[in-house]
Amino acid sequence: MNNLEIPPEVTPEFTSTDETSLLVIIVDSNPSQKMLRDNPHVLTHCIDSVIAFANSHLMQKAQNKLAVMACHSKTSEFIYPGPNKPLDIRQIDGQYEVFTAVERTVKQNLAKLLVNEKSTLVTESLLAGAIAMALCFIARIQRTKAPGSRLNSRILVVTGSGDSASQYMNYMNVFFTAQKQGIVIDVCALDQHLSLLQQGCDITGGLYLKVPQLQGLLQYLLWVFLPEPPIRQKLVLPPPVKVDYRAACFCHRELIDIGYVCSVCLS
């Protein structure tokens, strides 16, 4: 993560005392995912659904803030707002300029990232590092908000990758950091069950959902993840599943049920 940059905020920071919601979406765009190896066109459908979901978040309130990240096997980058100068977007067919800016910026920056991806090997996605970058971005926005204003921050991870026990300690670090900062982590699993990310949702008070049908991704995003965490208690959402709290061993990086634990470092 030495060469990764967190983009500067384009618009002035919060000047009102209204309650503001900041949503950071992490999209796993690693082409090594099984569902993308079987059908690369699935990525286009997922990106379109995520963009529509992001615009719905911005449409809820004018003060709402948005950031979108793309996670790969070797790097994680912000694709909205991008690190470069924002695009000059003009109104087209009556569409809100912000919605057009989100769509074009996300697609252009993601296309650049995919072109630069050289590896074709089956490698894991750096989701733990992406969540860490999102926490740093949220912390910086938190410091620049106006006195008296309230910022509700949450992170949504959309991924089709499998569990990565080699990132176990990194996951635990970001999960407990998010819990300490009061940041909710939601996870939308597209292909496989993810026990480690499920632990993160349970620790931070977020929602975990394994999408039954990929064709209905946008409907699940709007139904489950669009409402703010305080409102979710009043809605009829999918029932929580039993959390798999297995830990990863330090010798083979595999999830185990029973093992020896160090009394000093708990590894």
mmCIF file of C-alpha atoms in Angstrom:
data_model
loop_
_atom_site.group_PDB
_atom_site.id
_atom_site.type_symbol
_atom_site.label_atom_id
_atom_site.label_comp_id
_atom_site.label_asym_id
_atom_site.label_seq_id
_atom_site.Cartn_x
_atom_site.Cartn_y
_atom_site.Cartn_z
ATOM 1 C CA MET A 1 0.000 0.000 0.000
ATOM 2 C CA ASN A 2 3.021 2.303 -0.258
ATOM 3 C CA ASN A 3 2.089 3.734 -3.657
ATOM 4 C CA LEU A 4 -1.625 4.077 -3.046
ATOM 5 C CA GLU A 5 -3.156 7.524 -2.848
ATOM 6 C CA ILE A 6 -6.322 8.698 -1.198
ATOM 7 C CA PRO A 7 -7.987 11.250 -3.498
ATOM 8 C CA PRO A 8 -8.550 14.773 -2.271
ATOM 9 C CA GLU A 9 -12.089 15.874 -1.576
ATOM 10 C CA VAL A 10 -13.329 17.853 -4.573
ATOM 11 C CA THR A 11 -16.130 19.822 -2.952
ATOM 12 C CA PRO A 12 -15.838 21.941 0.199
ATOM 13 C CA GLU A 13 -16.338 20.047 3.420
ATOM 14 C CA PHE A 14 -19.438 20.158 5.562
ATOM 15 C CA THR A 15 -20.572 23.646 6.433
ATOM 16 C CA SER A 16 -24.017 22.860 7.844
ATOM 17 C CA THR A 17 -25.015 21.230 11.099
ATOM 18 C CA ASP A 18 -27.227 18.684 9.335
ATOM 19 C CA GLU A 19 -26.693 14.963 9.699
ATOM 20 C CA THR A 20 -24.668 13.628 6.790
ATOM 21 C CA SER A 21 -24.143 10.079 5.570
ATOM 22 C CA LEU A 22 -20.837 9.022 4.016
ATOM 23 C CA LEU A 23 -20.883 5.755 2.057
ATOM 24 C CA VAL A 24 -17.684 4.093 0.829
ATOM 25 C CA ILE A 25 -18.304 1.258 -1.649
ATOM 26 C CA ILE A 26 -15.511 -1.276 -2.233
ATOM 27 C CA VAL A 27 -16.024 -3.215 -5.483
ATOM 28 C CA ASP A 28 -13.933 -6.339 -5.957
ATOM 29 C CA SER A 29 -13.013 -6.069 -9.643
ATOM 30 C CA ASN A 30 -10.256 -8.687 -9.573
ATOM 31 C CA PRO A 31 -10.583 -10.667 -12.846
ATOM 32 C CA SER A 32 -9.308 -13.783 -11.021
ATOM 33 C CA GLN A 33 -12.653 -14.228 -9.274
ATOM 34 C CA LYS A 34 -14.302 -17.488 -10.266
ATOM 35 C CA MET A 35 -17.520 -15.855 -11.468
ATOM 36 C CA LEU A 36 -15.547 -13.442 -13.675
ATOM 37 C CA ARG A 37 -13.380 -16.213 -15.090
ATOM 38 C CA ASP A 38 -16.520 -18.116 -16.061
ATOM 39 C CA ASN A 39 -18.327 -15.049 -17.427
ATOM 40 C CA PRO A 40 -16.377 -11.751 -17.707
ATOM 41 C CA HIS A 41 -19.543 -9.854 -18.694
ATOM 42 C CA VAL A 42 -20.836 -10.246 -15.134
ATOM 43 C CA LEU A 43 -18.565 -7.361 -14.095
ATOM 44 C CA THR A 44 -20.490 -4.935 -16.327
ATOM 45 C CA HIS A 45 -23.769 -5.942 -14.701
ATOM 46 C CA CYS A 46 -22.290 -5.570 -11.212
ATOM 47 C CA ILE A 47 -20.810 -2.134 -11.943
ATOM 48 C CA ASP A 48 -24.098 -0.861 -13.405
ATOM 49 C CA SER A 49 -25.941 -2.070 -10.297
ATOM 50 C CA VAL A 50 -23.401 -0.465 -7.960
ATOM 51 C CA ILE A 51 -23.603 2.850 -9.835
ATOM 52 C CA ALA A 52 -27.408 2.870 -9.627
ATOM 53 C CA PHE A 53 -27.174 2.056 -5.910
ATOM 54 C CA ALA A 54 -24.611 4.835 -5.351
ATOM 55 C CA ASN A 55 -26.792 7.380 -7.132
ATOM 56 C CA SER A 56 -29.749 6.294 -4.998
ATOM 57 C CA HIS A 57 -27.680 7.047 -1.907
ATOM 58 C CA LEU A 58 -26.873 10.535 -3.205
ATOM 59 C CA MET A 59 -30.508 11.092 -4.140
ATOM 60 C CA GLN A 60 -31.693 10.509 -0.571
ATOM 61 C CA LYS A 61 -30.164 13.722 0.737
ATOM 62 C CA ALA A 62 -28.226 16.582 -0.808
ATOM 63 C CA GLN A 63 -25.580 16.451 1.938
ATOM 64 C CA ASN A 64 -24.793 12.768 1.413
ATOM 65 C CA LYS A 65 -21.235 11.901 0.417
ATOM 66 C CA LEU A 66 -19.945 9.014 -1.699
ATOM 67 C CA ALA A 67 -16.657 7.291 -2.448
ATOM 68 C CA VAL A 68 -16.092 4.206 -4.621
ATOM 69 C CA MET A 69 -13.026 1.963 -4.564
ATOM 70 C CA ALA A 70 -11.867 -0.815 -6.869
ATOM 71 C CA CYS A 71 -10.002 -3.708 -5.256
ATOM 72 C CA HIS A 72 -7.574 -5.903 -7.190
ATOM 73 C CA SER A 73 -4.964 -8.546 -6.476
ATOM 74 C CA LYS A 74 -2.081 -6.063 -6.280
ATOM 75 C CA THR A 75 -3.644 -2.677 -5.622
ATOM 76 C CA SER A 76 -6.724 -0.839 -4.404
ATOM 77 C CA GLU A 77 -7.644 2.542 -5.822
ATOM 78 C CA PHE A 78 -10.335 5.172 -5.443
ATOM 79 C CA ILE A 79 -12.269 5.413 -8.692
ATOM 80 C CA TYR A 80 -14.690 8.040 -7.350
ATOM 81 C CA PRO A 81 -13.713 10.698 -6.594
ATOM 82 C CA GLY A 82 -10.634 9.984 -8.671
ATOM 83 C CA PRO A 83 -7.142 11.253 -7.836
ATOM 84 C CA ASN A 84 -7.134 13.426 -10.956
ATOM 85 C CA LYS A 85 -9.084 16.556 -11.874
ATOM 86 C CA PRO A 86 -12.851 15.913 -11.888
ATOM 87 C CA LEU A 87 -14.502 15.486 -15.263
ATOM 88 C CA ASP A 88 -16.313 18.419 -16.855
ATOM 89 C CA ILE A 89 -19.846 17.047 -16.929
ATOM 90 C CA ARG A 90 -22.723 18.848 -18.602
ATOM 91 C CA GLN A 91 -26.376 17.997 -18.235
ATOM 92 C CA ILE A 92 -27.539 15.374 -20.726
ATOM 93 C CA ASP A 93 -31.199 14.595 -21.414
ATOM 94 C CA GLY A 94 -32.294 16.120 -18.140
ATOM 95 C CA GLN A 95 -30.117 13.824 -16.014
ATOM 96 C CA TYR A 96 -28.748 15.210 -12.762
ATOM 97 C CA GLU A 97 -25.102 16.238 -13.323
ATOM 98 C CA VAL A 98 -23.866 14.460 -10.203
ATOM 99 C CA PHE A 99 -25.333 11.137 -11.377
ATOM 100 C CA THR A 100 -23.629 11.521 -14.750
ATOM 101 C CA ALA A 101 -20.338 12.404 -13.058
ATOM 102 C CA VAL A 102 -20.492 9.301 -10.844
ATOM 103 C CA GLU A 103 -21.220 6.984 -13.769
ATOM 104 C CA ARG A 104 -18.561 8.350 -16.108
ATOM 105 C CA THR A 105 -15.851 8.728 -13.469
ATOM 106 C CA VAL A 106 -16.340 5.221 -12.093
ATOM 107 C CA LYS A 107 -16.354 3.560 -15.519
ATOM 108 C CA GLN A 108 -13.381 5.506 -16.885
ATOM 109 C CA ASN A 109 -11.153 4.976 -13.850
ATOM 110 C CA LEU A 110 -12.135 1.308 -13.598
ATOM 111 C CA ALA A 111 -11.326 0.785 -17.281
ATOM 112 C CA LYS A 112 -7.852 2.274 -16.719
ATOM 113 C CA LEU A 113 -7.309 -0.014 -13.744
ATOM 114 C CA LEU A 114 -8.362 -3.110 -15.689
ATOM 115 C CA VAL A 115 -6.067 -2.250 -18.592
ATOM 116 C CA ASN A 116 -3.095 -1.984 -16.226
ATOM 117 C CA GLU A 117 -3.873 -5.360 -14.622
ATOM 118 C CA LYS A 118 -1.228 -7.664 -16.080
ATOM 119 C CA SER A 119 -1.586 -10.735 -13.888
ATOM 120 C CA THR A 120 -3.679 -13.658 -15.126
ATOM 121 C CA LEU A 121 -2.900 -15.963 -12.195
ATOM 122 C CA VAL A 122 -5.562 -16.916 -9.673
ATOM 123 C CA THR A 123 -4.694 -14.569 -6.808
ATOM 124 C CA GLU A 124 -6.691 -13.229 -3.883
ATOM 125 C CA SER A 125 -8.104 -9.726 -3.664
ATOM 126 C CA LEU A 126 -6.639 -7.263 -1.170
ATOM 127 C CA LEU A 127 -9.941 -6.556 0.562
ATOM 128 C CA ALA A 128 -8.370 -5.963 3.985
ATOM 129 C CA GLY A 129 -6.120 -3.266 2.534
ATOM 130 C CA ALA A 130 -9.050 -1.658 0.728
ATOM 131 C CA ILE A 131 -11.051 -1.493 3.963
ATOM 132 C CA ALA A 132 -8.031 0.076 5.687
ATOM 133 C CA MET A 133 -7.842 2.750 2.980
ATOM 134 C CA ALA A 134 -11.569 3.399 3.359
ATOM 135 C CA LEU A 135 -11.122 3.867 7.117
ATOM 136 C CA CYS A 136 -8.314 6.382 6.487
ATOM 137 C CA PHE A 137 -10.514 8.279 4.023
ATOM 138 C CA ILE A 138 -13.397 8.384 6.515
ATOM 139 C CA ALA A 139 -11.061 9.547 9.303
ATOM 140 C CA ARG A 140 -9.855 12.453 7.171
ATOM 141 C CA ILE A 141 -13.393 13.507 6.279
ATOM 142 C CA GLN A 142 -14.327 13.258 9.959
ATOM 143 C CA ARG A 143 -11.566 15.703 10.891
ATOM 144 C CA THR A 144 -12.668 18.290 8.317
ATOM 145 C CA LYS A 145 -16.371 18.398 9.143
ATOM 146 C CA ALA A 146 -17.872 21.522 10.662
ATOM 147 C CA PRO A 147 -18.256 21.711 14.464
ATOM 148 C CA GLY A 148 -21.647 20.443 15.550
ATOM 149 C CA SER A 149 -22.304 18.476 12.383
ATOM 150 C CA ARG A 150 -22.798 14.725 12.559
ATOM 151 C CA LEU A 151 -21.262 12.250 10.116
ATOM 152 C CA ASN A 152 -22.622 8.705 9.813
ATOM 153 C CA SER A 153 -20.041 6.596 7.992
ATOM 154 C CA ARG A 154 -20.345 3.082 6.627
ATOM 155 C CA ILE A 155 -18.492 0.785 4.240
ATOM 156 C CA LEU A 156 -20.083 -1.621 1.760
ATOM 157 C CA VAL A 157 -17.959 -4.451 0.333
ATOM 158 C CA VAL A 158 -19.230 -6.059 -2.893
ATOM 159 C CA THR A 159 -17.148 -9.112 -3.765
ATOM 160 C CA GLY A 160 -17.285 -12.484 -5.450
ATOM 161 C CA SER A 161 -13.961 -13.734 -4.085
ATOM 162 C CA GLY A 162 -13.574 -16.469 -1.512
ATOM 163 C CA ASP A 163 -12.245 -16.279 2.037
ATOM 164 C CA SER A 164 -8.559 -15.386 2.400
ATOM 165 C CA ALA A 165 -7.178 -16.794 5.631
ATOM 166 C CA SER A 166 -3.762 -15.272 4.873
ATOM 167 C CA GLN A 167 -5.289 -11.823 5.544
ATOM 168 C CA TYR A 168 -6.814 -12.941 8.864
ATOM 169 C CA MET A 169 -4.853 -10.547 11.104
ATOM 170 C CA ASN A 170 -5.346 -7.661 8.677
ATOM 171 C CA TYR A 171 -9.078 -8.325 8.709
ATOM 172 C CA MET A 172 -9.215 -8.382 12.504
ATOM 173 C CA ASN A 173 -7.263 -5.122 12.731
ATOM 174 C CA VAL A 174 -9.600 -3.234 10.383
ATOM 175 C CA PHE A 175 -12.730 -4.777 11.939
ATOM 176 C CA PHE A 176 -11.888 -3.682 15.476
ATOM 177 C CA THR A 177 -10.663 -0.297 14.243
ATOM 178 C CA ALA A 178 -13.998 0.254 12.512
ATOM 179 C CA GLN A 179 -15.821 -0.835 15.670
ATOM 180 C CA LYS A 180 -13.827 1.641 17.761
ATOM 181 C CA GLN A 181 -14.558 4.454 15.302
ATOM 182 C CA GLY A 182 -18.264 3.590 15.098
ATOM 183 C CA ILE A 183 -18.099 2.723 11.379
ATOM 184 C CA VAL A 184 -20.481 0.048 10.079
ATOM 185 C CA ILE A 185 -19.169 -2.541 7.598
ATOM 186 C CA ASP A 186 -21.704 -4.221 5.288
ATOM 187 C CA VAL A 187 -20.832 -7.112 2.973
ATOM 188 C CA CYS A 188 -22.615 -8.259 -0.179
ATOM 189 C CA ALA A 189 -21.225 -11.673 -1.216
ATOM 190 C CA LEU A 190 -21.892 -12.464 -4.871
ATOM 191 C CA ASP A 191 -20.536 -15.990 -5.296
ATOM 192 C CA GLN A 192 -19.209 -17.667 -2.145
ATOM 193 C CA HIS A 193 -19.880 -17.602 1.570
ATOM 194 C CA LEU A 194 -17.350 -15.399 3.406
ATOM 195 C CA SER A 195 -16.935 -16.303 7.060
ATOM 196 C CA LEU A 196 -14.205 -13.733 7.807
ATOM 197 C CA LEU A 197 -16.149 -10.805 6.369
ATOM 198 C CA GLN A 198 -19.223 -12.104 8.136
ATOM 199 C CA GLN A 199 -17.311 -11.714 11.393
ATOM 200 C CA GLY A 200 -16.575 -8.092 10.446
ATOM 201 C CA CYS A 201 -20.266 -7.390 9.897
ATOM 202 C CA ASP A 202 -21.129 -8.881 13.275
ATOM 203 C CA ILE A 203 -18.355 -6.961 15.073
ATOM 204 C CA THR A 204 -19.311 -3.572 13.579
ATOM 205 C CA GLY A 205 -23.085 -4.060 13.575
ATOM 206 C CA GLY A 206 -23.408 -4.289 9.802
ATOM 207 C CA LEU A 207 -25.355 -6.587 7.509
ATOM 208 C CA TYR A 208 -24.058 -9.627 5.633
ATOM 209 C CA LEU A 209 -25.934 -10.940 2.602
ATOM 210 C CA LYS A 210 -25.116 -13.763 0.226
ATOM 211 C CA VAL A 211 -27.025 -12.795 -2.943
ATOM 212 C CA PRO A 212 -29.216 -15.729 -4.033
ATOM 213 C CA GLN A 213 -29.475 -14.539 -7.648
ATOM 214 C CA LEU A 214 -26.915 -12.284 -9.285
ATOM 215 C CA GLN A 215 -29.530 -10.994 -11.746
ATOM 216 C CA GLY A 216 -31.323 -9.273 -8.880
ATOM 217 C CA LEU A 217 -28.223 -7.598 -7.435
ATOM 218 C CA LEU A 218 -29.608 -4.060 -7.686
ATOM 219 C CA GLN A 219 -32.847 -5.042 -5.950
ATOM 220 C CA TYR A 220 -30.928 -6.602 -3.060
ATOM 221 C CA LEU A 221 -28.647 -3.555 -2.765
ATOM 222 C CA LEU A 222 -31.585 -1.154 -2.621
ATOM 223 C CA TRP A 223 -33.613 -3.335 -0.259
ATOM 224 C CA VAL A 224 -30.951 -4.349 2.247
ATOM 225 C CA PHE A 225 -28.069 -1.876 2.094
ATOM 226 C CA LEU A 226 -29.619 1.463 1.094
ATOM 227 C CA PRO A 227 -31.362 2.187 4.448
ATOM 228 C CA GLU A 228 -29.198 3.725 7.164
ATOM 229 C CA PRO A 229 -28.251 1.427 10.091
ATOM 230 C CA PRO A 230 -30.600 3.180 12.589
ATOM 231 C CA ILE A 231 -33.551 2.654 10.219
ATOM 232 C CA ARG A 232 -32.851 -1.027 9.536
ATOM 233 C CA GLN A 233 -34.278 -2.081 12.895
ATOM 234 C CA LYS A 234 -37.724 -0.973 11.718
ATOM 235 C CA LEU A 235 -37.574 -2.828 8.386
ATOM 236 C CA VAL A 236 -38.192 -6.449 7.470
ATOM 237 C CA LEU A 237 -34.739 -7.570 6.315
ATOM 238 C CA PRO A 238 -33.280 -11.048 5.751
ATOM 239 C CA PRO A 239 -32.797 -12.857 9.084
ATOM 240 C CA PRO A 240 -29.206 -12.948 10.364
ATOM 241 C CA VAL A 241 -27.333 -16.197 9.860
ATOM 242 C CA LYS A 242 -25.107 -17.892 12.424
ATOM 243 C CA VAL A 243 -21.674 -16.268 12.424
ATOM 244 C CA ASP A 244 -18.715 -18.555 11.760
ATOM 245 C CA TYR A 245 -16.125 -17.347 14.271
ATOM 246 C CA ARG A 246 -13.327 -19.749 13.337
ATOM 247 C CA ALA A 247 -9.805 -18.315 13.496
ATOM 248 C CA ALA A 248 -6.929 -18.836 11.083
ATOM 249 C CA CYS A 249 -3.835 -20.731 12.260
ATOM 250 C CA PHE A 250 -0.456 -19.042 11.896
ATOM 251 C CA CYS A 251 1.296 -22.086 10.437
ATOM 252 C CA HIS A 252 -0.853 -22.936 7.397
ATOM 253 C CA ARG A 253 -3.223 -19.913 7.300
ATOM 254 C CA GLU A 254 -6.260 -22.186 7.409
ATOM 255 C CA LEU A 255 -9.509 -21.710 9.333
ATOM 256 C CA ILE A 256 -9.631 -24.197 12.205
ATOM 257 C CA ASP A 257 -12.129 -25.119 14.917
ATOM 258 C CA ILE A 258 -9.710 -26.264 17.650
ATOM 259 C CA GLY A 259 -6.067 -25.304 18.163
ATOM 260 C CA TYR A 260 -3.396 -24.175 20.605
ATOM 261 C CA VAL A 261 -3.550 -20.493 21.554
ATOM 262 C CA CYS A 262 -0.599 -18.367 22.697
ATOM 263 C CA SER A 263 -1.378 -16.863 26.115
ATOM 264 C CA VAL A 264 0.576 -13.698 25.239
ATOM 265 C CA CYS A 265 -0.498 -12.690 21.711
ATOM 266 C CA LEU A 266 -3.579 -14.954 21.367
ATOM 267 C CA SER A 267 -2.291 -16.357 18.056
#
